[in-house]
mmCIF file of C-alpha atoms in Angstrom:
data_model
loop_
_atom_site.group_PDB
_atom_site.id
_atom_site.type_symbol
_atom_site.label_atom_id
_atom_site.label_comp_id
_atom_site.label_asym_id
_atom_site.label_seq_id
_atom_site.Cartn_x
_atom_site.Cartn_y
_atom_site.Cartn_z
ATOM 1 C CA UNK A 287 -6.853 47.240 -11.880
ATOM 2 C CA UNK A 288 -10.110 45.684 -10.784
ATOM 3 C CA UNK A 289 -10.186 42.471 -8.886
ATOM 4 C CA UNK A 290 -13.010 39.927 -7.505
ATOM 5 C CA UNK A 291 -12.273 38.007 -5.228
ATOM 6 C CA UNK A 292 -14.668 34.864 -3.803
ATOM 7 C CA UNK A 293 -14.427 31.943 -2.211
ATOM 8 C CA UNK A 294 -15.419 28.662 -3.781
ATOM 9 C CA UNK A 295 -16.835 25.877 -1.092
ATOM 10 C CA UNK A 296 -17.551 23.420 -3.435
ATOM 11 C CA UNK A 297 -17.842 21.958 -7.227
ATOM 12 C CA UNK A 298 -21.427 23.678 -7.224
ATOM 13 C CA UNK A 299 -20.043 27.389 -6.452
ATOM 14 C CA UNK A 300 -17.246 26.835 -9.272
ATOM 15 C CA UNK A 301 -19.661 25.307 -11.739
ATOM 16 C CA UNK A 302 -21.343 29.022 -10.807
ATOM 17 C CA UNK A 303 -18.696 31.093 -11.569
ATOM 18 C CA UNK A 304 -17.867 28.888 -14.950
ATOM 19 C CA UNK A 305 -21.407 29.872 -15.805
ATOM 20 C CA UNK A 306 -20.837 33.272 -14.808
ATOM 21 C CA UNK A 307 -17.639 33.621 -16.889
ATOM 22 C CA UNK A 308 -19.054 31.534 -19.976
ATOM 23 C CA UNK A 309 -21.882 34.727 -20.025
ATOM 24 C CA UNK A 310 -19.069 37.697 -19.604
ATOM 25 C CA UNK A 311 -16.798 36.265 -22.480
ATOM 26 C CA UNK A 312 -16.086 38.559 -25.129
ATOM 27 C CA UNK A 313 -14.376 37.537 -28.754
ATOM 28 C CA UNK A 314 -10.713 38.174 -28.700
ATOM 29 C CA UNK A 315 -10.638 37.520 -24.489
ATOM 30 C CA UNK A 316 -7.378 35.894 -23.348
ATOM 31 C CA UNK A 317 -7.403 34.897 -19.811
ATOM 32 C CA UNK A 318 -4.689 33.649 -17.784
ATOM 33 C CA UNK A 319 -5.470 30.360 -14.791
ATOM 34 C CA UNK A 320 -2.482 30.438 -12.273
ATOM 35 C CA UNK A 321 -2.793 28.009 -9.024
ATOM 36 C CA UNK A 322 -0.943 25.255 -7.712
ATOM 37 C CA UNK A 323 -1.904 21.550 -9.169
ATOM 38 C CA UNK A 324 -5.244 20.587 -8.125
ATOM 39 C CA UNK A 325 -6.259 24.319 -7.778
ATOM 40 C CA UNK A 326 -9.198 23.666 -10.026
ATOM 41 C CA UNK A 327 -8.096 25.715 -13.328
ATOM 42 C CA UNK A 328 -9.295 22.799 -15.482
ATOM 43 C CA UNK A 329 -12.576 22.117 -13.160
ATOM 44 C CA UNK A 330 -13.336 26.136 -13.759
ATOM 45 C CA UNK A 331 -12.657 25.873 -17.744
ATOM 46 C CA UNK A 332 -14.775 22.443 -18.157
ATOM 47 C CA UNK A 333 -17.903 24.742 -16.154
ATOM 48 C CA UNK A 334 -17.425 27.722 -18.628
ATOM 49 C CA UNK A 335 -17.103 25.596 -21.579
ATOM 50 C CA UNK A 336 -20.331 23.390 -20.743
ATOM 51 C CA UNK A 337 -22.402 26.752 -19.741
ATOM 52 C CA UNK A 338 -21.109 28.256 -22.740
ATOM 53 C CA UNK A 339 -22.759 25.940 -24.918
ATOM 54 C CA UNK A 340 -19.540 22.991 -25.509
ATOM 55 C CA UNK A 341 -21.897 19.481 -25.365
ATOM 56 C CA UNK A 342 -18.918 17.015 -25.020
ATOM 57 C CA UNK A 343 -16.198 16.275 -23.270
ATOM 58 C CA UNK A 344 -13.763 18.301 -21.811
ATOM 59 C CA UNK A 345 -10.355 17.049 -21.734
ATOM 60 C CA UNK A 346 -7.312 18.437 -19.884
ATOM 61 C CA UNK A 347 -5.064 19.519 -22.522
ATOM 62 C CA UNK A 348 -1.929 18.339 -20.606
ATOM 63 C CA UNK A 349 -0.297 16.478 -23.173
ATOM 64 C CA UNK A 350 -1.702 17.843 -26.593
ATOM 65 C CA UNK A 351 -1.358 21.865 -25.165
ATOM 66 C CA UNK A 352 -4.224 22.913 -26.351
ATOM 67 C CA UNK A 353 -7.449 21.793 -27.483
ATOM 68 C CA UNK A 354 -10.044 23.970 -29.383
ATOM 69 C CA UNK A 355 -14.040 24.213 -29.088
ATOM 70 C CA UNK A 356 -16.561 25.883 -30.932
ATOM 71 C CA UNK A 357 -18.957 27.969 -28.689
ATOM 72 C CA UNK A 358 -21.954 30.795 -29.245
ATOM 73 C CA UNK A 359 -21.718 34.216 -28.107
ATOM 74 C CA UNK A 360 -24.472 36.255 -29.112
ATOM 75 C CA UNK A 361 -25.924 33.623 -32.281
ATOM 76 C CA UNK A 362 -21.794 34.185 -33.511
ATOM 77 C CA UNK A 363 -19.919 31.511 -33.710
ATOM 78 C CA UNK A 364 -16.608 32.108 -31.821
ATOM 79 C CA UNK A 365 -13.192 29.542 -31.648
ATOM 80 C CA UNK A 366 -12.060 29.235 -27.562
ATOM 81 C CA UNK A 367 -8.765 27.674 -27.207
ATOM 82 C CA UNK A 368 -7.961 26.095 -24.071
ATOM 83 C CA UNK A 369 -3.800 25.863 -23.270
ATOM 84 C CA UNK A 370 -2.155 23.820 -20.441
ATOM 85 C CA UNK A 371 1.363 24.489 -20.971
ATOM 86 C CA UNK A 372 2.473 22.475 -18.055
ATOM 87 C CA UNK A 373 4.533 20.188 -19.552
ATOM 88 C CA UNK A 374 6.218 22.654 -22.185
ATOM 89 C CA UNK A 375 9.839 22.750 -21.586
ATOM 90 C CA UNK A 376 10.235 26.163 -23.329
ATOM 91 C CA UNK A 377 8.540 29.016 -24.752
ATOM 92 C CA UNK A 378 9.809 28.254 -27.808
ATOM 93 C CA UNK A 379 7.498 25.279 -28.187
ATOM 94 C CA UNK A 380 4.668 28.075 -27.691
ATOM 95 C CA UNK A 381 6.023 29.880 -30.924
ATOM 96 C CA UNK A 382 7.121 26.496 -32.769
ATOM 97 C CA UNK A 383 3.456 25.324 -32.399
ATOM 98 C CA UNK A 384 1.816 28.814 -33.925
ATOM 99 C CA UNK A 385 0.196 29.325 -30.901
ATOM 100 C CA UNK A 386 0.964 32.973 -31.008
ATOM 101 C CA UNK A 387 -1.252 33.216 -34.369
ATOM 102 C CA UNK A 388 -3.932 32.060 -32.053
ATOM 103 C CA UNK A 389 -4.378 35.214 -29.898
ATOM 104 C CA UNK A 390 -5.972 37.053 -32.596
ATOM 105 C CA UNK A 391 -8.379 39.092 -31.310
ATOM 106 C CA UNK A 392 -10.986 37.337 -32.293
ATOM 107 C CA UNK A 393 -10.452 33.574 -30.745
ATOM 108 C CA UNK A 394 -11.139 33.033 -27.056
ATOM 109 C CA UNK A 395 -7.412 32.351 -25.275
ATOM 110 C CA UNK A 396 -7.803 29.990 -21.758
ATOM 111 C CA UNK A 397 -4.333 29.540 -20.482
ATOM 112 C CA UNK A 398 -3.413 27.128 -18.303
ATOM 113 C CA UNK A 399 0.272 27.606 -16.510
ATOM 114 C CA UNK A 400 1.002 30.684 -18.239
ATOM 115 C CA UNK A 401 4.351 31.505 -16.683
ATOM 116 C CA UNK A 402 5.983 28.461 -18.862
ATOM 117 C CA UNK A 403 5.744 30.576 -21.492
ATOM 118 C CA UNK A 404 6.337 33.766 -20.658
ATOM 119 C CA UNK A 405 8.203 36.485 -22.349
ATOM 120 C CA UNK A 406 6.343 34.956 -25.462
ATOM 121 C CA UNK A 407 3.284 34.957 -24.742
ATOM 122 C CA UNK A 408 0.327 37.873 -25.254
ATOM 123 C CA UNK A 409 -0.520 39.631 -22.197
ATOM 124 C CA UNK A 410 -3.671 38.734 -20.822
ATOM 125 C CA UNK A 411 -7.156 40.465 -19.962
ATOM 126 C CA UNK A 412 -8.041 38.612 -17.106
ATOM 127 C CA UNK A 413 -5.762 37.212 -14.475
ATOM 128 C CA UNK A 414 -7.175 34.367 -12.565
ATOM 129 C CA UNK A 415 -5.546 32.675 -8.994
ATOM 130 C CA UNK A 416 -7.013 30.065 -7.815
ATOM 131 C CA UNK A 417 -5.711 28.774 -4.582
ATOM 132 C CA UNK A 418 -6.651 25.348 -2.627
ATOM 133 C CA UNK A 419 -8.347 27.152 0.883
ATOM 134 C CA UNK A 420 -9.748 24.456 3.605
ATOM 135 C CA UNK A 421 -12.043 22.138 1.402
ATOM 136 C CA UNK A 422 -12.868 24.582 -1.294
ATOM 137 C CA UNK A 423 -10.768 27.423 -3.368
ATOM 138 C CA UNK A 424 -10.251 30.950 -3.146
ATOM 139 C CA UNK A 425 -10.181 32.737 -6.506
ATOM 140 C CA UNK A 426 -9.205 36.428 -7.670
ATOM 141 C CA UNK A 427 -9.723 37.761 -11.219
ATOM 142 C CA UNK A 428 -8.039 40.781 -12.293
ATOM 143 C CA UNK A 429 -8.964 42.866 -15.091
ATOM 144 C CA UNK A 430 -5.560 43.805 -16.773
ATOM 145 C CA UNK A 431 -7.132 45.951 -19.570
ATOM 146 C CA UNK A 432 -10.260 47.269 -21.022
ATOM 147 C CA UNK A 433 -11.480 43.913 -22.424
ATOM 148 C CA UNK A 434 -10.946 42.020 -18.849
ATOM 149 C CA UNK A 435 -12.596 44.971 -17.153
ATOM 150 C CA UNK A 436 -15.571 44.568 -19.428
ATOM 151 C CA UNK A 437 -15.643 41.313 -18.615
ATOM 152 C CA UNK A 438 -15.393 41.565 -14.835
ATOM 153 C CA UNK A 439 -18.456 44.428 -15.131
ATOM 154 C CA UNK A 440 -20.529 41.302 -16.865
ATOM 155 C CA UNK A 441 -19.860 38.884 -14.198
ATOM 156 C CA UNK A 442 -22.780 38.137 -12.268
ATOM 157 C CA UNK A 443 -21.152 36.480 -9.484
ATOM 158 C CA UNK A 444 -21.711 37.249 -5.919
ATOM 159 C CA UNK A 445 -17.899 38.418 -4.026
ATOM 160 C CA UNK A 446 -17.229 37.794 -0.775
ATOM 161 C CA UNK A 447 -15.739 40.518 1.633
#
């Protein structure tokens, strides 16, 4: 497994590595955001989605559990589906909603709170912790398979020892 790890000081360094991700993202990517409320899992998907292209708002999909955007990768046209699954009380509701049929290989998979709907849910390529560390974050990604590791190898983000 490969891993970067940084620190984030401010809304400016995670705006960077939004940009940063938004130019590694590959069709069919499915990456997991796991920190503590506040962590700034929705701050870092509202940075990828605006450098990726996405001209409007960005809304926390707390409520609705998910909300799609159409973004450009390479001239293609390419469906990324952002999931907060905070507030779903099993992983049922993932499969009841035909969320599953989303992870296709093809869309772009942001998940939000993944754990609520685990044993249901695909696997991911790219692990994410974010953690809350003095007044900024610290963040990890982990490539969990070819596609995340890819990804990670595209990322043009400066680590921190």
């Amino acid at each position: 497994m490969q891993s970067i790890r940084t620190y984030l000081p401010d809304e400016d360094a995670t705006r960077a590595l939004g940009g940063a991700l938004a130019r590694a993202l590959e069709p069919g990517l499915v990456l997991y955001l796991h920190g503590d409320l506040g962590a700034g899992k929705t701050a870092l998907t509202r940075a990828l989605l605006h450098a990726a292209g996405h001209q409007g708002a960005v809304k926390s999909p707390t409520y609705t559990l998910s909300e799609p955007y159409r973004i450009s990768l390479g001239g293609q046209p390419v469906d990324l589906i952002h999931y907060d699954l905070y507030r779903m009380s099993s992983p049922e509701e993932f499969l009841d909603a035909g969320f599953r049929e989303d992870f296709n290989g093809h869309n772009i998979c942001i998940v939000e709170w993944p754990e609520k709907g685990e044993p249901v849910l695909p696997p991911p390529d790219v692990n994410v912790l974010l953690e809350v560390s003095g007044l900024g974050r610290t963040v990890e990604l982990q490539a969990l398979s070819d596609l995340g590791l890819l990804c990670l190898e595209r990322l043009h983000y400066p680590p921190t020892p």
